[in-house]
Every structure is written in structure tokens, then in C-alpha cells.
Short mmCIF file of C-alpha atoms in Angstrom, two decimals:
data_model
loop_
_atom_site.label_atom_id
_atom_site.label_comp_id
_atom_site.label_asym_id
_atom_site.label_seq_id
_atom_site.Cartn_x
_atom_site.Cartn_y
_atom_site.Cartn_z
CA UNK W 1 0.00 0.00 0.00
CA UNK W 2 2.86 2.38 0.82
CA UNK W 3 4.41 1.74 -2.60
CA UNK W 4 1.10 2.43 -4.32
CA UNK W 5 0.69 5.64 -2.33
CA UNK W 6 4.19 6.77 -3.19
CA UNK W 7 3.61 6.09 -6.89
CA UNK W 8 0.34 8.01 -6.74
CA UNK W 9 2.03 10.96 -5.07
CA UNK W 10 4.80 10.91 -7.65
CA UNK W 11 2.28 10.95 -10.49
CA UNK W 12 0.32 13.74 -8.81
CA UNK W 13 3.53 15.72 -8.23
CA UNK W 14 4.64 15.40 -11.82
CA UNK W 15 1.17 16.40 -12.96
CA UNK W 16 1.26 19.53 -10.84
CA UNK W 17 4.73 20.38 -12.14
CA UNK W 18 3.55 19.96 -15.71
CA UNK W 19 0.50 22.10 -14.96
CA UNK W 20 2.69 24.86 -13.48
CA UNK W 21 4.97 24.79 -16.50
CA UNK W 22 2.00 24.83 -18.81
CA UNK W 23 0.39 27.84 -17.13
CA UNK W 24 3.61 29.83 -16.63
CA UNK W 25 3.34 33.16 -18.43
CA UNK W 26 5.49 33.45 -21.54
CA UNK W 27 6.94 36.90 -22.16
CA UNK W 28 5.94 37.80 -25.72
CA UNK W 29 5.84 41.53 -25.00
CA UNK W 30 8.41 42.54 -27.62
CA UNK W 31 7.07 40.24 -30.32
CA UNK W 32 3.47 41.31 -29.67
CA UNK W 33 4.34 44.99 -29.92
CA UNK W 34 6.20 44.47 -33.20
CA UNK W 35 3.27 42.45 -34.58
CA UNK W 36 0.82 45.17 -33.53
CA UNK W 37 3.12 47.75 -35.11
CA UNK W 38 2.62 50.65 -32.71
CA UNK W 39 4.35 51.76 -29.51
CA UNK W 40 1.82 53.49 -27.22
CA UNK W 41 3.29 55.84 -24.63
CA UNK W 42 1.15 57.02 -21.70
CA UNK W 43 1.74 60.53 -20.42
CA UNK W 44 0.45 63.64 -18.69
CA UNK W 45 0.32 65.98 -21.69
CA UNK W 46 0.88 69.09 -19.57
CA UNK W 47 4.36 68.33 -18.27
CA UNK W 48 6.82 70.54 -20.19
CA UNK W 49 9.50 70.04 -21.33
CA UNK W 50 9.14 66.25 -21.06
CA UNK W 51 5.73 65.88 -22.67
CA UNK W 52 3.15 68.58 -23.42
CA UNK W 53 1.05 70.20 -26.14
CA UNK W 54 2.50 73.00 -28.25
CA UNK W 55 0.56 75.93 -29.70
CA UNK W 56 -0.84 73.67 -32.43
CA UNK W 57 -1.90 71.04 -29.85
CA UNK W 58 0.80 68.61 -30.99
CA UNK W 59 2.32 66.54 -28.19
CA UNK W 60 6.03 67.36 -28.02
CA UNK W 61 8.89 67.22 -25.53
CA UNK W 62 12.14 65.64 -24.48
CA UNK W 63 10.62 62.28 -23.55
CA UNK W 64 8.54 62.34 -26.73
CA UNK W 65 11.63 62.82 -28.92
CA UNK W 66 13.42 59.97 -27.15
CA UNK W 67 10.42 57.66 -27.45
CA UNK W 68 9.85 58.48 -31.12
CA UNK W 69 13.43 57.49 -31.89
CA UNK W 70 13.02 54.27 -29.89
CA UNK W 71 9.86 53.44 -31.84
CA UNK W 72 11.68 54.12 -35.11
CA UNK W 73 14.47 51.74 -34.14
CA UNK W 74 11.91 49.16 -33.07
CA UNK W 75 10.42 49.40 -36.55
CA UNK W 76 6.97 50.45 -35.33
CA UNK W 77 4.80 53.57 -35.31
CA UNK W 78 4.68 55.88 -32.29
CA UNK W 79 1.57 57.04 -30.44
CA UNK W 80 1.44 59.43 -27.47
CA UNK W 81 -1.62 58.66 -25.35
CA UNK W 82 -2.66 61.25 -22.71
CA UNK W 83 -3.83 59.57 -19.50
CA UNK W 84 -5.13 60.50 -16.06
CA UNK W 85 -1.83 60.63 -14.15
CA UNK W 86 -3.55 59.58 -10.94
CA UNK W 87 -4.62 56.34 -12.67
CA UNK W 88 -1.43 55.71 -14.66
CA UNK W 89 -0.75 52.24 -13.24
CA UNK W 90 -4.28 51.10 -14.08
CA UNK W 91 -3.96 52.45 -17.65
CA UNK W 92 -0.82 50.32 -18.01
CA UNK W 93 -2.15 47.16 -16.39
CA UNK W 94 -5.30 47.15 -18.55
CA UNK W 95 -3.20 47.31 -21.72
CA UNK W 96 -4.32 50.74 -22.91
CA UNK W 97 -0.67 51.83 -23.08
CA UNK W 98 2.65 50.00 -23.48
CA UNK W 99 4.62 52.12 -21.01
CA UNK W 100 4.53 55.19 -18.79
CA UNK W 101 7.18 57.59 -20.06
CA UNK W 102 6.78 61.13 -18.78
CA UNK W 103 9.04 62.10 -15.92
CA UNK W 104 8.01 59.07 -13.86
CA UNK W 105 10.06 58.83 -10.67
CA UNK W 106 11.51 55.45 -9.75
CA UNK W 107 10.44 54.52 -6.20
CA UNK W 108 10.66 51.26 -4.23
CA UNK W 109 6.87 51.01 -4.17
CA UNK W 110 6.59 51.48 -7.93
CA UNK W 111 9.43 49.03 -8.59
CA UNK W 112 7.43 46.34 -6.79
CA UNK W 113 4.55 46.75 -9.25
CA UNK W 114 6.28 47.87 -12.47
CA UNK W 115 9.31 46.96 -14.59
CA UNK W 116 11.55 50.05 -14.91
CA UNK W 117 14.40 50.86 -17.23
CA UNK W 118 17.55 52.23 -15.64
CA UNK W 119 17.37 56.00 -14.88
CA UNK W 120 17.62 58.32 -17.88
CA UNK W 121 17.35 61.68 -16.04
CA UNK W 122 17.96 62.88 -12.49
CA UNK W 123 15.56 65.25 -10.77
CA UNK W 124 14.69 66.88 -7.44
CA UNK W 125 11.43 67.82 -5.78
CA UNK W 126 11.54 71.55 -4.97
CA UNK W 127 9.29 74.35 -3.77
CA UNK W 128 8.27 77.08 -6.24
CA UNK W 129 7.05 80.45 -4.93
CA UNK W 130 6.33 83.97 -6.20
CA UNK W 131 9.48 86.06 -6.37
CA UNK W 132 8.04 88.61 -3.90
CA UNK W 133 6.68 86.06 -1.41
CA UNK W 134 9.47 86.44 1.14
CA UNK W 135 9.81 82.64 1.27
CA UNK W 136 13.56 81.95 1.15
CA UNK W 137 13.66 78.45 2.64
CA UNK W 138 11.31 75.60 3.56
CA UNK W 139 10.75 76.86 7.11
CA UNK W 140 9.41 80.15 5.70
CA UNK W 141 6.52 78.17 4.20
CA UNK W 142 5.07 77.49 7.66
CA UNK W 143 1.42 78.48 7.75
CA UNK W 144 1.23 78.68 3.96
CA UNK W 145 -0.95 76.86 1.41
CA UNK W 146 0.98 74.60 -0.95
CA UNK W 147 -0.19 72.95 -4.17
CA UNK W 148 0.92 69.57 -5.53
CA UNK W 149 -0.13 67.29 -8.39
CA UNK W 150 -2.25 64.40 -7.12
CA UNK W 151 -0.57 61.02 -7.47
CA UNK W 152 2.85 62.53 -8.17
CA UNK W 153 6.20 61.95 -6.50
CA UNK W 154 5.87 65.53 -5.21
CA UNK W 155 3.02 64.28 -3.04
CA UNK W 156 5.27 61.50 -1.73
CA UNK W 157 8.09 64.00 -1.08
CA UNK W 158 5.84 66.30 0.96
CA UNK W 159 4.26 63.44 2.90
CA UNK W 160 7.73 62.02 3.54
CA UNK W 161 8.95 65.28 5.09
CA UNK W 162 6.79 65.38 8.22
CA UNK W 163 8.28 68.59 9.61
CA UNK W 164 7.57 70.48 6.41
CA UNK W 165 4.12 68.90 5.88
CA UNK W 166 2.98 69.57 9.45
CA UNK W 167 4.08 73.21 9.21
CA UNK W 168 1.77 73.96 6.30
CA UNK W 169 -1.67 75.51 6.68
CA UNK W 170 -3.10 73.38 3.89
CA UNK W 171 -2.24 71.28 0.82
CA UNK W 172 -4.28 71.70 -2.36
CA UNK W 173 -4.23 68.90 -4.94
CA UNK W 174 -4.24 69.59 -8.68
CA UNK W 175 -4.57 67.32 -11.70
CA UNK W 176 -1.75 69.15 -13.47
CA UNK W 177 1.33 71.15 -12.48
CA UNK W 178 0.51 73.80 -15.10
CA UNK W 179 -2.79 74.56 -13.34
CA UNK W 180 -1.02 74.68 -9.97
CA UNK W 181 1.58 77.14 -11.27
CA UNK W 182 -1.13 79.36 -12.76
CA UNK W 183 -2.93 79.38 -9.41
CA UNK W 184 0.36 80.25 -7.70
CA UNK W 185 0.99 83.15 -10.07
CA UNK W 186 -2.52 84.51 -9.40
CA UNK W 187 -2.06 84.24 -5.63
CA UNK W 188 -4.51 81.41 -4.99
CA UNK W 189 -1.82 79.39 -3.25
CA UNK W 190 1.58 80.26 -1.75
CA UNK W 191 3.76 77.63 -3.39
CA UNK W 192 3.96 74.49 -5.51
CA UNK W 193 6.10 71.44 -4.86
CA UNK W 194 7.12 69.84 -8.15
CA UNK W 195 9.95 68.53 -10.33
CA UNK W 196 12.91 70.90 -10.65
CA UNK W 197 13.39 69.93 -14.31
CA UNK W 198 9.86 71.01 -15.17
CA UNK W 199 9.83 74.07 -12.88
CA UNK W 200 13.08 75.50 -14.25
CA UNK W 201 11.90 75.07 -17.83
CA UNK W 202 8.48 76.63 -17.17
CA UNK W 203 9.97 79.66 -15.41
CA UNK W 204 12.52 80.13 -18.20
CA UNK W 205 10.10 80.01 -21.15
CA UNK W 206 7.10 81.70 -19.52
CA UNK W 207 8.93 84.50 -17.68
CA UNK W 208 6.48 84.07 -14.80
CA UNK W 209 7.44 85.96 -11.61
CA UNK W 210 8.32 82.70 -9.85
CA UNK W 211 11.49 81.33 -8.26
CA UNK W 212 12.75 77.99 -6.99
CA UNK W 213 13.49 77.88 -3.27
CA UNK W 214 17.11 76.64 -2.89
CA UNK W 215 16.25 73.56 -0.84
CA UNK W 216 15.60 69.99 -1.98
CA UNK W 217 12.70 67.96 -0.59
CA UNK W 218 13.78 64.78 -2.37
CA UNK W 219 16.35 63.56 -4.88
CA UNK W 220 15.03 61.18 -7.49
CA UNK W 221 15.53 59.65 -10.92
CA UNK W 222 13.22 59.19 -13.89
CA UNK W 223 12.69 55.84 -15.57
CA UNK W 224 10.40 54.30 -18.19
CA UNK W 225 7.87 51.90 -16.65
CA UNK W 226 6.41 48.76 -18.22
CA UNK W 227 4.11 46.01 -16.99
CA UNK W 228 5.92 43.77 -14.50
CA UNK W 229 6.02 40.80 -16.90
CA UNK W 230 7.04 42.78 -20.02
CA UNK W 231 10.75 42.27 -19.42
CA UNK W 232 11.74 41.63 -23.04
CA UNK W 233 10.15 44.90 -24.16
CA UNK W 234 11.71 46.79 -21.24
CA UNK W 235 15.14 45.36 -21.98
CA UNK W 236 14.91 46.19 -25.69
CA UNK W 237 13.99 49.80 -24.95
CA UNK W 238 16.90 50.02 -22.48
CA UNK W 239 19.27 48.63 -25.12
CA UNK W 240 18.08 51.13 -27.71
CA UNK W 241 18.43 54.05 -25.27
CA UNK W 242 22.02 53.02 -24.59
CA UNK W 243 22.71 52.81 -28.33
CA UNK W 244 21.20 56.28 -28.75
CA UNK W 245 23.43 57.59 -25.96
CA UNK W 246 26.49 56.06 -27.58
CA UNK W 247 25.82 57.44 -31.07
CA UNK W 248 25.07 61.00 -29.87
CA UNK W 249 21.30 60.96 -30.47
CA UNK W 250 20.43 61.48 -26.80
CA UNK W 251 22.91 64.33 -26.45
CA UNK W 252 21.39 66.10 -29.47
CA UNK W 253 17.87 65.75 -28.06
CA UNK W 254 19.00 66.92 -24.62
CA UNK W 255 20.71 70.01 -26.02
CA UNK W 256 17.58 70.81 -28.03
CA UNK W 257 15.42 70.94 -24.88
CA UNK W 258 17.85 71.92 -22.10
CA UNK W 259 20.76 73.57 -23.88
CA UNK W 260 23.13 70.92 -22.49
CA UNK W 261 23.36 67.16 -22.08
CA UNK W 262 21.70 66.21 -18.79
CA UNK W 263 21.17 62.54 -19.66
CA UNK W 264 22.31 59.91 -17.15
CA UNK W 265 21.84 56.94 -19.47
CA UNK W 266 24.71 54.53 -18.97
CA UNK W 267 26.14 56.48 -16.03
#
């Protein structure tokens, strides 16, 4: 009887092993994208200079130029798909987009749910204020009303700095940084916490009477995010970015948008 039981267990075990192998997910992400023939990038289309709409409503930007070149080298068409930034992970998981590529900060929490490329840009979370506000450092913002984009790494930076967060009178959430900056300029709020890359560009091109407070709430890096199982697609995009860095394409795109090469690809 023991022999029969052992044989039965062996058969059952091998059956379970076969079943596990049979149901294991095969990564066809790269092949499926090439068959479909289009690379769909999800973005907040009001995030200059990384991805935004120009005067003719065309979606342009640093990330867009990089992604267009990647799509070209993949041999597929490129499509920029505006999404609700607060629901970006859901847009990706449901297959509406192939990646999130728009100044997305790499965090431990996000890395648990998404497959990231290596960093391609460095960034900081900083406080933006009116140039006549009298706010010279973070402690001067005590009792003030600060705006942040909902679902952004700026929100995480503020919540992660308890002393700063507790000193504020209130925090107002916005769908877009552009709206928050407009409200700041008009005096509706006292400051905006956001990405230094975006803030510096907006202040430069708009000539708004705003300044960046010389204090950093958080250092961070941007990466391109894919579905957790889409490793082949992620790795191919990483390889192409490194090739673009090596042949000078990334440097040319960086100089176009920032006047200098601020890429950290391969560094």
C-alpha cells in the first residue's frame, strides 16, 4: 500500500509540475508589440518640457523625442496617449498603453509593481514660490498653502517630510502642475512642490514671476515603466536608449530641450 501511495504521489507531483509549467506566463511583450506595429506611450500631456502640447496642440517634448526614436528603431509607429496621471498604473495594467514615459520617478513602491528601465534623467522635488513672497527656505513656508499634483512623487516627497508637511496651513491637490503654477501666479496658493526639471523650464520660457526655493525635498531619478512581466520589451527599450546615448542621439535631443546634455543613461 505504501508503494502504491508513493507512486500516486509521484504521479500527482509530476502532474502539478507539468501544470505549473503549462500555465507559466510566456513573455511575448516585444514580439506582440512588433506584430501590432505601434508603440503606445502614456503621459500627462501638460508636463513641459518632457511631454506637453505645443501651440498647435501637438504633443512634443524631451521624452517624446526619445520615445519616437526608440519606436523608429523598433520598426513600429509611435503614439502618445494622454492619461489620467492619478490612474497611470491602471492604464498600463489594462493594456491601454505600453509604457509610462513622462518624468516618472523610480520609487521602491513602484518598482514592486512595475518593470523600470535604468534611470535616464535625475531630478529633485523643490518648492516654487512667487518672487516677492518672502519665502527663502522651507521653514518660511510654515502656515502657507501649498499645491501639488495628485498622485505625483511631489506628493510623496511632501508626505515624507513630516516637519515640512505639518508646518503647512493646507495642501491643495491639482490634476496638473501647469494649473497649480497658474494658481500660484494669481495668488490662490503660496507655493507648488514639483519637479525641478519642469519648474526650471516653465519659469525660463514663460517669464512668470516665480522662483525655486534653494532647498531639496527629495532627490530622485526618472525611468520608463512597463508592466511587471514585459521584461523583453523593457530590456529592448533600455538597449536602444544606450545605443542612442552612444551614437550621440540622446545628447542632441538633450541640447535641443535643455541647452546641455543632462542625460544619465549609462552612467
